XYZ file of C-alpha atoms in Angstrom:
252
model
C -149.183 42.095 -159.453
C -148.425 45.385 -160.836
C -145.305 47.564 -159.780
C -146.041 50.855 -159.065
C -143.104 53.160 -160.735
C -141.943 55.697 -158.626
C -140.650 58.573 -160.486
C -137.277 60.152 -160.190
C -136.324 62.952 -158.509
C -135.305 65.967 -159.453
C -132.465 68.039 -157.973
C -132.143 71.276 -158.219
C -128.616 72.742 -159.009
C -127.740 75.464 -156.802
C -125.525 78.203 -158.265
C -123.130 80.222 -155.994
C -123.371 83.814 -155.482
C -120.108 83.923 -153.795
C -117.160 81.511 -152.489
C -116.157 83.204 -149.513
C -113.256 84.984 -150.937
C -113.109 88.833 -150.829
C -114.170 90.941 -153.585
C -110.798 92.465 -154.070
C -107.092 92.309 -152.902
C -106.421 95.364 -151.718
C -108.024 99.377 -152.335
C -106.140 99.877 -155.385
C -107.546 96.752 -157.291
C -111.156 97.854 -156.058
C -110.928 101.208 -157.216
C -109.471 100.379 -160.712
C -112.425 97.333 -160.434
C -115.234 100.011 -159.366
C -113.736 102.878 -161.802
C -113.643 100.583 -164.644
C -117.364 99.202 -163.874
C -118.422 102.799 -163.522
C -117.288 104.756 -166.028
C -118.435 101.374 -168.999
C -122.038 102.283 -167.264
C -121.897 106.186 -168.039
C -120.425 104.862 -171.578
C -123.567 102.561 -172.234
C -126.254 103.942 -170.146
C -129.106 102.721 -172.019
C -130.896 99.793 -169.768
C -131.779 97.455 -172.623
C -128.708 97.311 -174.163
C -124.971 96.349 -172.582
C -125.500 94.435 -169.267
C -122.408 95.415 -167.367
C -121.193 93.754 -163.870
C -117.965 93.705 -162.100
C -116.810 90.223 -159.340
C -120.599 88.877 -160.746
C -120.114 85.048 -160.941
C -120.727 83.792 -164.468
C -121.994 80.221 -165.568
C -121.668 79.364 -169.179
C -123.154 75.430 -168.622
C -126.179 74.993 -167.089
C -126.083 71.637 -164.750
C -122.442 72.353 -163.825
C -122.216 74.955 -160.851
C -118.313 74.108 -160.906
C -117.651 75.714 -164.134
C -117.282 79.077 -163.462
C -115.385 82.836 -163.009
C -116.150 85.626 -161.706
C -114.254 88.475 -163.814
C -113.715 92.083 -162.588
C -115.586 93.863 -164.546
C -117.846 92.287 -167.737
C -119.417 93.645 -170.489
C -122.209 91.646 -172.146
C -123.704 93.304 -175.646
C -127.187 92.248 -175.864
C -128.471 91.651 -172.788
C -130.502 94.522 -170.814
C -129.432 96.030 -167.519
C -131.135 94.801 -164.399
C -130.361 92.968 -161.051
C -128.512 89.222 -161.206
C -127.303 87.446 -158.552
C -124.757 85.747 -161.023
C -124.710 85.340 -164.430
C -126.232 82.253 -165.778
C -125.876 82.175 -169.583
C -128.473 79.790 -170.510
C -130.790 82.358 -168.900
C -129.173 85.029 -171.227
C -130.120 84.152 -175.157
C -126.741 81.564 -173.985
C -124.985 85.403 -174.880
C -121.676 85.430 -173.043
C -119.468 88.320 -172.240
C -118.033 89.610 -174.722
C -115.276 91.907 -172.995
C -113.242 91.290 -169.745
C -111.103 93.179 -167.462
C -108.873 91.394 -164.792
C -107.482 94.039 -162.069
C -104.100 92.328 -161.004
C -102.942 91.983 -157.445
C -99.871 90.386 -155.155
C -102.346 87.612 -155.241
C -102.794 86.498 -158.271
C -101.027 83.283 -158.821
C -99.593 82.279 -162.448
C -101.771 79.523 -162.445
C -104.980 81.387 -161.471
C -104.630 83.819 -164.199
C -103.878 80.759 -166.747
C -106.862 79.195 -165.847
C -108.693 82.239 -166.444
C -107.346 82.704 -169.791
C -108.521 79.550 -170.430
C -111.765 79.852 -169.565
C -111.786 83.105 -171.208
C -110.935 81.582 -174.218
C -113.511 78.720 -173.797
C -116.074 80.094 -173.401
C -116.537 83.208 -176.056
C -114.899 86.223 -174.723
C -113.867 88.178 -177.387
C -111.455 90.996 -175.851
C -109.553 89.752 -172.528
C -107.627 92.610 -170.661
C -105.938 92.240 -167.956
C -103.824 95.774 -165.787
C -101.204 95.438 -163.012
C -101.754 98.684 -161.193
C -98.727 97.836 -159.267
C -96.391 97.548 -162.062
C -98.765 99.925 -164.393
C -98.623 96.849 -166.970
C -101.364 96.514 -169.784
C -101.786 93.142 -171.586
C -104.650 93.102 -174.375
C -106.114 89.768 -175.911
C -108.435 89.372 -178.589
C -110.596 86.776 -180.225
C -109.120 84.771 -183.218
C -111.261 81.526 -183.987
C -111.141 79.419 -181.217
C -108.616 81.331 -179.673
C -106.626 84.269 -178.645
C -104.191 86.667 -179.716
C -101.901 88.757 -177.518
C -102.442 92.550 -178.915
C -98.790 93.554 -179.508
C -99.457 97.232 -178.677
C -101.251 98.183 -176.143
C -100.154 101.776 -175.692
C -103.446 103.454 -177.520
C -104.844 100.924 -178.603
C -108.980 101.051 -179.262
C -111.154 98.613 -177.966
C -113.310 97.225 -181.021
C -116.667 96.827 -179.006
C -116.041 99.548 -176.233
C -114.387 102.158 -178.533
C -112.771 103.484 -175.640
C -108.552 103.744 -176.175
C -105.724 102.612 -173.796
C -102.959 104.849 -172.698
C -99.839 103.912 -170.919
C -98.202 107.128 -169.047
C -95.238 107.411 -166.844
C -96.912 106.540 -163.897
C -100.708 105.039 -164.467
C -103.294 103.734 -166.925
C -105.902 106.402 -168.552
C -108.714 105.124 -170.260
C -110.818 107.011 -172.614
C -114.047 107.213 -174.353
C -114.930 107.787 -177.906
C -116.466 111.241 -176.549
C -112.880 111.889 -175.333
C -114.372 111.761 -172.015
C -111.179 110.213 -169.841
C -112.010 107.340 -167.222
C -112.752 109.236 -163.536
C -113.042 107.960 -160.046
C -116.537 108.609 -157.986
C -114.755 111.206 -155.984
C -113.042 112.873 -159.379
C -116.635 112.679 -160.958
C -117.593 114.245 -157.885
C -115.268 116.959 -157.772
C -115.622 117.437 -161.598
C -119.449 118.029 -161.158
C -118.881 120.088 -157.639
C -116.759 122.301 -160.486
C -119.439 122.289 -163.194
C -122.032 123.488 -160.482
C -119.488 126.590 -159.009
C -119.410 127.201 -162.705
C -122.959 127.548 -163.177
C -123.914 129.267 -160.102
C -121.104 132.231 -161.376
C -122.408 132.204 -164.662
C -126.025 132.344 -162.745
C -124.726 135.253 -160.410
C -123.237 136.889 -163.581
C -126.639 137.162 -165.498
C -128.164 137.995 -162.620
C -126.021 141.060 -161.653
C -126.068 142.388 -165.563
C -129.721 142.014 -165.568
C -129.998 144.100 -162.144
C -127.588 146.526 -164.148
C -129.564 146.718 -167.436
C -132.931 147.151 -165.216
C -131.020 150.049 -163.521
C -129.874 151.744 -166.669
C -133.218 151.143 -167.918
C -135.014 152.888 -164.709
C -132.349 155.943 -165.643
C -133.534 156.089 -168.974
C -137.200 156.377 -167.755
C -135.979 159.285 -165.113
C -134.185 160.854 -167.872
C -137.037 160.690 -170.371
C -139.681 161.662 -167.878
C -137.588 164.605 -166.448
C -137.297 165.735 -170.464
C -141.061 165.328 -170.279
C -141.461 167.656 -167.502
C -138.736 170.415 -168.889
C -140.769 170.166 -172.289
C -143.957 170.942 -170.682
C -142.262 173.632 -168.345
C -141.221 175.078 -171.541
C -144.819 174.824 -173.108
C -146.058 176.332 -170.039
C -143.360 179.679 -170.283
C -144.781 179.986 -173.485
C -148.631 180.200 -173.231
C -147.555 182.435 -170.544
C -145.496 184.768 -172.859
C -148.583 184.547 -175.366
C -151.074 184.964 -173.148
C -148.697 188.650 -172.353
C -149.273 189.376 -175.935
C -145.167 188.861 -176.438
C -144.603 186.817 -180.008
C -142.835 184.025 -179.292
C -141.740 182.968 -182.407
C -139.143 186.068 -182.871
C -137.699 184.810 -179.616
């Protein structure tokens, strides 16, 4: 009798998109989380380049959907732009993100933050930086081997891969670009480009108006010139008259 051998079955993993929780704390954590995100797209707009993603769940081993984090904002050199419902790294030339940003809140637990340092450290980030907007706190971390090294001085410090430098005021964080473009909200991006458009439209106006007052002066220069024209060939005119009279005109 022969045994028939049934083969096995194959299950599929299934990879989270979300666990439930909210996407941030409170406003201020989202705003930092969304200006942050934002302003690294402007930085790097070119779509094949830095893949860019903030609360994106990321997998660094395939077969294990437990293993994971989802930072608030990531930067990932090497992999193009485009949709993702997470981040699964075997999918990705197994490229992990190389910079992370974690926007603190009251929520954030000592041993949530640990873990993510961990992880961090695991699994191939190379710059780890985490804010307190509350406390306007800046911690740094970068790569060293296997592990990490707190970045002493954070006040101006320059990212290696973003470029973009840190500075601690009084009262907030300001981040800015190599371009010495600073870090901007939607709304001050907004207002910034309401402001470049007002500027424009004067500068439009302007032209405009000494354009209408060059074609004016040049429509007086025609009037002038023709009514020389006409006095010139008034004055012709007198004299063939004077000639005609027999009067010499050149002893006039």
């Amino acid at each position: 009798m022969v045994q028939q051998v049934t083969p096995e079955t194959t299950i599929e993993v299934i990879y989270p998109e979300s666990d439930g929780q909210p996407r941030a704390d409170n406003t201020e954590q989202f705003a930092w989380i969304v200006k942050i995100k934002e302003n690294l797209e402007i930085l790097f707009p070119s779509p094949e380049d830095v893949f860019i993603a903030g609360d994106l769940f990321w997998y660094p081993v395939e077969g294990n959907p437990n293993i994971k984090q989802a930072p608030d904002t990531m930067v990932v050199f090497g992999r193009p732009k485009g949709k993702r419902s997470s981040y699964l790294q075997w999918n990705e030339d197994n490229i992990p993100p190389q910079v992370v940003f974690e926007i603190l809140s009251p929520g954030n637990t000592l041993k949530e933050m640990t873990k993510k340092l961990q992880f961090y450290q695991r699994y191939g980030v190379e710059e780890y930086y985490i804010y307190d907007p509350a406390k306007n706190d800046l911690n740094g971390l970068l790569r060293s081997g296997d592990s990490f090294e707190v970045i002493e001085e954070m006040n101006g410090w320059v990212s290696p891969r973003l470029g973009i430098r840190f500075t601690l005021t009084l009262d907030t964080l300001e981040i800015v670009s190599p371009t010495g473009q600073k870090f901007l909200s939607p709304v001050e991006i907004d207002q910034l480009r309401e402001q470049e458009r007002q500027r424009a439209e004067r500068e439009r106006q302007a032209k405009e108006v000494a354009l209408q007052e060059l074609e004016a002066a040049s429509q007086e220069k025609e009037a002038a010139l023709q009514e020389l024209e006409k006095e010139r060939d008034r004055y012709q005119e007198l004299l063939a008259k004077l000639q005609k009279k027999g009067i010499d005109t050149d002893n006039l």
